[in-house]
PDB file of C-alpha atoms in Angstrom:
ATOM      1  CA  LYS A 113       0.000   0.000   0.000  1.00  0.00           C
ATOM      2  CA  VAL A 114       1.381   3.393  -0.933  1.00  0.00           C
ATOM      3  CA  GLU A 115      -0.337   6.643   0.018  1.00  0.00           C
ATOM      4  CA  HIS A 116       0.771  10.181  -0.760  1.00  0.00           C
ATOM      5  CA  GLY A 117      -0.172  13.083   1.498  1.00  0.00           C
ATOM      6  CA  VAL A 118       0.174  16.835   1.287  1.00  0.00           C
ATOM      7  CA  GLY A 119       0.743  19.384   4.024  1.00  0.00           C
ATOM      8  CA  ARG A 120       2.099  19.417   7.499  1.00  0.00           C
ATOM      9  CA  GLY A 121       1.222  16.477   9.700  1.00  0.00           C
ATOM     10  CA  ARG A 122       0.587  14.248   6.689  1.00  0.00           C
ATOM     11  CA  PRO A 123       3.162  11.749   5.461  1.00  0.00           C
ATOM     12  CA  ALA A 124       4.693  12.653   2.116  1.00  0.00           C
ATOM     13  CA  LEU A 125       5.070   8.939   1.452  1.00  0.00           C
ATOM     14  CA  GLU A 126       3.631   6.037   3.401  1.00  0.00           C
ATOM     15  CA  VAL A 127       4.407   2.423   2.691  1.00  0.00           C
ATOM     16  CA  GLY A 128       2.795  -0.391   4.613  1.00  0.00           C
ATOM     17  CA  GLU A 129       2.478  -4.148   4.821  1.00  0.00           C
ATOM     18  CA  ALA A 130      -0.600  -6.024   6.002  1.00  0.00           C
ATOM     19  CA  LEU A 131      -1.333  -9.606   7.009  1.00  0.00           C
ATOM     20  CA  LYS A 132      -4.981 -10.640   7.118  1.00  0.00           C
ATOM     21  CA  LEU A 133      -6.294 -13.752   8.831  1.00  0.00           C
ATOM     22  CA  ASP A 134      -9.931 -14.365   7.932  1.00  0.00           C
ATOM     23  CA  ARG A 135     -12.558 -16.643   9.446  1.00  0.00           C
ATOM     24  CA  GLU A 136     -16.235 -16.734   8.587  1.00  0.00           C
ATOM     25  CA  ARG A 137     -17.225 -13.892  10.952  1.00  0.00           C
ATOM     26  CA  LEU A 138     -13.910 -12.782  12.440  1.00  0.00           C
ATOM     27  CA  ALA A 139     -10.989 -11.062  10.702  1.00  0.00           C
ATOM     28  CA  LEU A 140      -7.633 -10.111  12.200  1.00  0.00           C
ATOM     29  CA  VAL A 141      -5.400  -7.639  10.333  1.00  0.00           C
ATOM     30  CA  LEU A 142      -1.811  -6.903  11.360  1.00  0.00           C
ATOM     31  CA  ALA A 143      -0.153  -3.970   9.584  1.00  0.00           C
ATOM     32  CA  THR A 144       2.985  -1.853   9.679  1.00  0.00           C
ATOM     33  CA  GLY A 145       3.631   1.436   7.967  1.00  0.00           C
ATOM     34  CA  GLN A 146       6.327   4.054   7.715  1.00  0.00           C
ATOM     35  CA  GLY A 147       5.680   7.729   7.019  1.00  0.00           C
ATOM     36  CA  GLN A 148       8.217  10.328   5.968  1.00  0.00           C
ATOM     37  CA  HIS A 149       7.270  13.879   7.022  1.00  0.00           C
ATOM     38  CA  LEU A 150       8.868  16.697   5.068  1.00  0.00           C
ATOM     39  CA  GLY A 151       7.656  19.652   7.131  1.00  0.00           C
ATOM     40  CA  THR A 152       5.593  22.698   6.218  1.00  0.00           C
ATOM     41  CA  GLN A 153       5.453  23.827   2.610  1.00  0.00           C
ATOM     42  CA  SER A 154       6.399  27.448   1.967  1.00  0.00           C
ATOM     43  CA  VAL A 155       3.976  29.677   0.061  1.00  0.00           C
ATOM     44  CA  GLY A 156       5.367  32.751  -1.728  1.00  0.00           C
ATOM     45  CA  GLY A 157       8.658  32.422   0.126  1.00  0.00           C
ATOM     46  CA  GLN A 158       6.872  32.521   3.499  1.00  0.00           C
ATOM     47  CA  ALA A 159       6.597  29.451   5.722  1.00  0.00           C
ATOM     48  CA  SER A 160       2.960  28.506   6.195  1.00  0.00           C
ATOM     49  CA  GLY A 161       3.497  27.210   9.740  1.00  0.00           C
ATOM     50  CA  VAL A 162       5.635  27.634  12.807  1.00  0.00           C
ATOM     51  CA  ASP A 163       6.490  24.067  13.861  1.00  0.00           C
ATOM     52  CA  ASP A 164       7.759  21.889  11.030  1.00  0.00           C
ATOM     53  CA  GLU A 165       7.378  18.144  11.485  1.00  0.00           C
ATOM     54  CA  VAL A 166      10.461  16.696   9.872  1.00  0.00           C
ATOM     55  CA  GLY A 167      11.465  13.070  10.291  1.00  0.00           C
ATOM     56  CA  SER A 168       9.855   9.690  10.086  1.00  0.00           C
ATOM     57  CA  ARG A 169       7.679   7.353  12.109  1.00  0.00           C
ATOM     58  CA  THR A 170       7.064   3.609  11.897  1.00  0.00           C
ATOM     59  CA  ASP A 171       3.762   2.366  13.299  1.00  0.00           C
ATOM     60  CA  ALA A 172       2.279  -1.102  13.772  1.00  0.00           C
ATOM     61  CA  ALA A 173      -1.434  -1.808  14.174  1.00  0.00           C
ATOM     62  CA  VAL A 174      -3.766  -4.692  14.961  1.00  0.00           C
ATOM     63  CA  ARG A 175      -7.456  -4.614  13.987  1.00  0.00           C
ATOM     64  CA  LEU A 176      -9.996  -7.269  14.974  1.00  0.00           C
ATOM     65  CA  THR A 177     -13.299  -7.186  13.051  1.00  0.00           C
ATOM     66  CA  TYR A 178     -16.448  -9.131  13.942  1.00  0.00           C
ATOM     67  CA  ALA A 179     -19.142  -9.360  11.241  1.00  0.00           C
ATOM     68  CA  PRO A 180     -22.274 -11.071  12.602  1.00  0.00           C
ATOM     69  CA  ASP A 181     -23.853 -10.822   9.132  1.00  0.00           C
ATOM     70  CA  GLU A 182     -23.014  -9.368   5.714  1.00  0.00           C
ATOM     71  CA  ASP A 183     -24.649  -6.016   6.573  1.00  0.00           C
ATOM     72  CA  THR A 184     -22.886  -5.285   9.885  1.00  0.00           C
ATOM     73  CA  ALA A 185     -19.269  -5.152  11.076  1.00  0.00           C
ATOM     74  CA  LEU A 186     -17.788  -4.058  14.418  1.00  0.00           C
ATOM     75  CA  TYR A 187     -14.073  -3.574  15.054  1.00  0.00           C
ATOM     76  CA  GLY A 188     -11.505  -2.584  17.614  1.00  0.00           C
ATOM     77  CA  PHE A 189      -7.895  -1.593  16.995  1.00  0.00           C
ATOM     78  CA  VAL A 190      -4.651  -0.652  18.691  1.00  0.00           C
ATOM     79  CA  GLN A 191      -1.714   1.118  17.073  1.00  0.00           C
ATOM     80  CA  GLY A 192       1.743   1.713  18.453  1.00  0.00           C
ATOM     81  CA  THR A 193       4.735   3.726  17.314  1.00  0.00           C
ATOM     82  CA  LEU A 194       7.724   1.403  16.935  1.00  0.00           C
ATOM     83  CA  ASP A 195      10.273   4.002  15.840  1.00  0.00           C
ATOM     84  CA  GLN A 196      10.243   7.789  15.531  1.00  0.00           C
ATOM     85  CA  SER A 197      12.820  10.372  14.469  1.00  0.00           C
ATOM     86  CA  GLY A 198      13.038  14.140  14.257  1.00  0.00           C
ATOM     87  CA  THR A 199      10.099  16.250  15.395  1.00  0.00           C
ATOM     88  CA  VAL A 200       7.392  13.791  14.253  1.00  0.00           C
ATOM     89  CA  PRO A 201       5.326  12.869  17.343  1.00  0.00           C
ATOM     90  CA  GLU A 202       4.482   9.323  18.427  1.00  0.00           C
ATOM     91  CA  ASN A 203       0.964   8.183  17.528  1.00  0.00           C
ATOM     92  CA  ASN A 204      -0.058   5.381  19.898  1.00  0.00           C
ATOM     93  CA  ARG A 205      -3.870   4.909  19.532  1.00  0.00           C
ATOM     94  CA  TYR A 206      -6.778   2.638  20.394  1.00  0.00           C
ATOM     95  CA  GLY A 207     -10.335   2.747  19.137  1.00  0.00           C
ATOM     96  CA  LEU A 208     -13.657   1.162  18.225  1.00  0.00           C
ATOM     97  CA  GLY A 209     -15.837   1.414  15.156  1.00  0.00           C
ATOM     98  CA  GLY A 210     -18.444  -0.178  12.971  1.00  0.00           C
ATOM     99  CA  ARG A 211     -20.424  -0.209   9.747  1.00  0.00           C
ATOM    100  CA  THR A 212     -24.042  -1.107   9.044  1.00  0.00           C
ATOM    101  CA  ARG A 213     -26.206  -1.231   5.937  1.00  0.00           C
ATOM    102  CA  LEU A 214     -29.198   1.117   6.191  1.00  0.00           C
ATOM    103  CA  SER A 215     -30.795   0.183   2.830  1.00  0.00           C
ATOM    104  CA  ASP A 216     -29.844  -1.335  -0.517  1.00  0.00           C
ATOM    105  CA  THR A 217     -27.684   1.690  -1.387  1.00  0.00           C
ATOM    106  CA  TRP A 218     -26.902   3.417   1.953  1.00  0.00           C
ATOM    107  CA  THR A 219     -24.436   2.475   4.712  1.00  0.00           C
ATOM    108  CA  ALA A 220     -23.381   4.238   7.918  1.00  0.00           C
ATOM    109  CA  GLU A 221     -19.823   4.047   9.265  1.00  0.00           C
ATOM    110  CA  ALA A 222     -18.474   5.395  12.554  1.00  0.00           C
ATOM    111  CA  ASP A 223     -15.350   5.143  14.685  1.00  0.00           C
ATOM    112  CA  ILE A 224     -13.816   6.820  17.699  1.00  0.00           C
ATOM    113  CA  SER A 225     -10.239   6.653  18.962  1.00  0.00           C
ATOM    114  CA  ASP A 226      -7.900   8.210  21.491  1.00  0.00           C
ATOM    115  CA  GLY A 227      -4.154   8.329  21.871  1.00  0.00           C
ATOM    116  CA  ASP A 228      -1.006  10.435  22.036  1.00  0.00           C
ATOM    117  CA  LEU A 229      -2.339  13.032  19.561  1.00  0.00           C
ATOM    118  CA  GLY A 230      -5.789  13.333  21.145  1.00  0.00           C
ATOM    119  CA  LEU A 231      -9.354  12.311  20.395  1.00  0.00           C
ATOM    120  CA  GLY A 232     -10.329  11.225  16.887  1.00  0.00           C
ATOM    121  CA  ALA A 233     -13.801  10.453  15.515  1.00  0.00           C
ATOM    122  CA  ARG A 234     -15.521   9.966  12.169  1.00  0.00           C
ATOM    123  CA  ILE A 235     -19.077   9.289  11.060  1.00  0.00           C
ATOM    124  CA  LEU A 236     -19.955   8.802   7.400  1.00  0.00           C
ATOM    125  CA  PHE A 237     -23.113   8.096   5.467  1.00  0.00           C
ATOM    126  CA  ARG A 238     -22.268   6.502   2.114  1.00  0.00           C
ATOM    127  CA  GLN A 239     -24.427   5.894  -0.935  1.00  0.00           C
ATOM    128  CA  GLU A 240     -23.226   3.245  -3.383  1.00  0.00           C
ATOM    129  CA  ARG A 241     -24.569   3.655  -6.908  1.00  0.00           C
ATOM    130  CA  GLY A 242     -23.612   0.423  -8.594  1.00  0.00           C
ATOM    131  CA  GLU A 243     -20.104  -0.984  -8.596  1.00  0.00           C
ATOM    132  CA  GLN A 244     -18.476   2.181  -9.951  1.00  0.00           C
ATOM    133  CA  ASP A 245     -19.809   5.191  -8.021  1.00  0.00           C
ATOM    134  CA  SER A 246     -20.153   6.240  -4.393  1.00  0.00           C
ATOM    135  CA  THR A 247     -20.795   9.513  -2.580  1.00  0.00           C
ATOM    136  CA  TYR A 248     -20.587  10.268   1.125  1.00  0.00           C
ATOM    137  CA  PHE A 249     -21.031  12.964   3.715  1.00  0.00           C
ATOM    138  CA  GLY A 250     -20.166  13.117   7.383  1.00  0.00           C
ATOM    139  CA  TYR A 251     -18.084  14.601  10.168  1.00  0.00           C
ATOM    140  CA  GLU A 252     -14.440  14.060  11.112  1.00  0.00           C
ATOM    141  CA  LEU A 253     -12.343  14.990  14.128  1.00  0.00           C
ATOM    142  CA  ASP A 254      -8.773  14.186  13.026  1.00  0.00           C
ATOM    143  CA  PRO A 255      -6.172  14.424  15.824  1.00  0.00           C
ATOM    144  CA  ASP A 256      -3.290  14.845  13.332  1.00  0.00           C
ATOM    145  CA  ARG A 257      -4.592  17.828  11.380  1.00  0.00           C
ATOM    146  CA  GLU A 258      -3.650  21.432  10.761  1.00  0.00           C
ATOM    147  CA  LEU A 259      -5.275  24.450   9.187  1.00  0.00           C
ATOM    148  CA  ALA A 260      -3.228  27.231   7.549  1.00  0.00           C
ATOM    149  CA  GLY A 261      -0.101  26.083   9.391  1.00  0.00           C
ATOM    150  CA  VAL A 262      -1.766  25.997  12.840  1.00  0.00           C
ATOM    151  CA  ASP A 263      -1.978  22.714  14.747  1.00  0.00           C
ATOM    152  CA  LEU A 264      -5.541  21.856  15.766  1.00  0.00           C
ATOM    153  CA  THR A 265      -5.873  20.028  19.057  1.00  0.00           C
ATOM    154  CA  GLY A 266      -9.374  18.554  18.924  1.00  0.00           C
ATOM    155  CA  SER A 267     -11.001  21.538  20.616  1.00  0.00           C
ATOM    156  CA  ASP A 268     -11.841  23.071  17.222  1.00  0.00           C
ATOM    157  CA  ALA A 269     -14.933  20.831  16.780  1.00  0.00           C
ATOM    158  CA  GLY A 270     -13.625  19.055  13.653  1.00  0.00           C
ATOM    159  CA  ARG A 271     -14.942  19.402  10.115  1.00  0.00           C
ATOM    160  CA  PHE A 272     -17.823  18.338   7.908  1.00  0.00           C
ATOM    161  CA  ILE A 273     -16.825  16.371   4.807  1.00  0.00           C
ATOM    162  CA  VAL A 274     -18.472  15.586   1.465  1.00  0.00           C
ATOM    163  CA  GLY A 275     -16.895  13.432  -1.197  1.00  0.00           C
ATOM    164  CA  GLY A 276     -17.196  10.789  -3.834  1.00  0.00           C
ATOM    165  CA  THR A 277     -15.427   8.198  -5.945  1.00  0.00           C
ATOM    166  CA  ARG A 278     -16.043   7.202  -9.543  1.00  0.00           C
ATOM    167  CA  ASP A 279     -14.442   4.291 -11.372  1.00  0.00           C
ATOM    168  CA  LEU A 280     -13.724   5.354 -14.963  1.00  0.00           C
ATOM    169  CA  GLY A 281     -12.561   1.881 -16.003  1.00  0.00           C
ATOM    170  CA  GLN A 282      -9.196   0.451 -17.073  1.00  0.00           C
ATOM    171  CA  GLY A 283      -7.805   0.919 -13.562  1.00  0.00           C
ATOM    172  CA  LEU A 284      -8.562   4.662 -13.415  1.00  0.00           C
ATOM    173  CA  THR A 285     -10.539   5.991 -10.438  1.00  0.00           C
ATOM    174  CA  VAL A 286     -11.384   9.637  -9.678  1.00  0.00           C
ATOM    175  CA  PHE A 287     -11.760  10.780  -6.057  1.00  0.00           C
ATOM    176  CA  GLY A 288     -12.822  14.145  -4.660  1.00  0.00           C
ATOM    177  CA  GLU A 289     -13.447  15.459  -1.158  1.00  0.00           C
ATOM    178  CA  ASN A 290     -14.331  18.844   0.301  1.00  0.00           C
ATOM    179  CA  SER A 291     -14.398  19.892   3.930  1.00  0.00           C
TER     180      SER A 291
END
C-alpha cells in the first residue's frame, strides 16, 4: 500500500504491509507502515506554519473485526509507534468502530479513537450507486490535522466532509473530497 499526502502532519510517502487472517465472521489484520514527514510547505517564500514536522515514524497496528452478518461489522484496533525520528510525534492509539447497511444503497460508518495526539472520531453516510460510483457525507475529528499552518488540538470541533469516488474503467478511479 502506498499513500501520498500533502501538508504538514501528513506523510509525504507512506508504505505499509498487512497480514490478514480471515474466518467466517472474524478477521484479524496486522499492519505496519512508515511515514516520511517533510515539514511545512512554503507559500510565496513565506513558511505557512511555525512548527515543522520533519522526520519519520514507523507504526504497527492490529485490527480485529467481527461481522455477525453481511450487513454489519464491528471492530476494535490498537496502534503503536515502533520508531520515531526528528520532530514527528508518536501516535499510539486505540479505538472502536463499525459499519451497518441502512438500505440497498446506503451504509453508515463510525469510529472513535484516542491516543497520544488526542481524540479522533468519524461518522460517514455513504451511498453506493452500482459498482463504480459512491458519494458520502459526514463529520471528522482528526487528531493529526492542521489548518493554515496551525496545529488543531481537537477543541476546534472538527470538520464536515463531502466526497465521492467514480471508477472510470481500465484501472482509473477519480476521487474528490471537500471539507
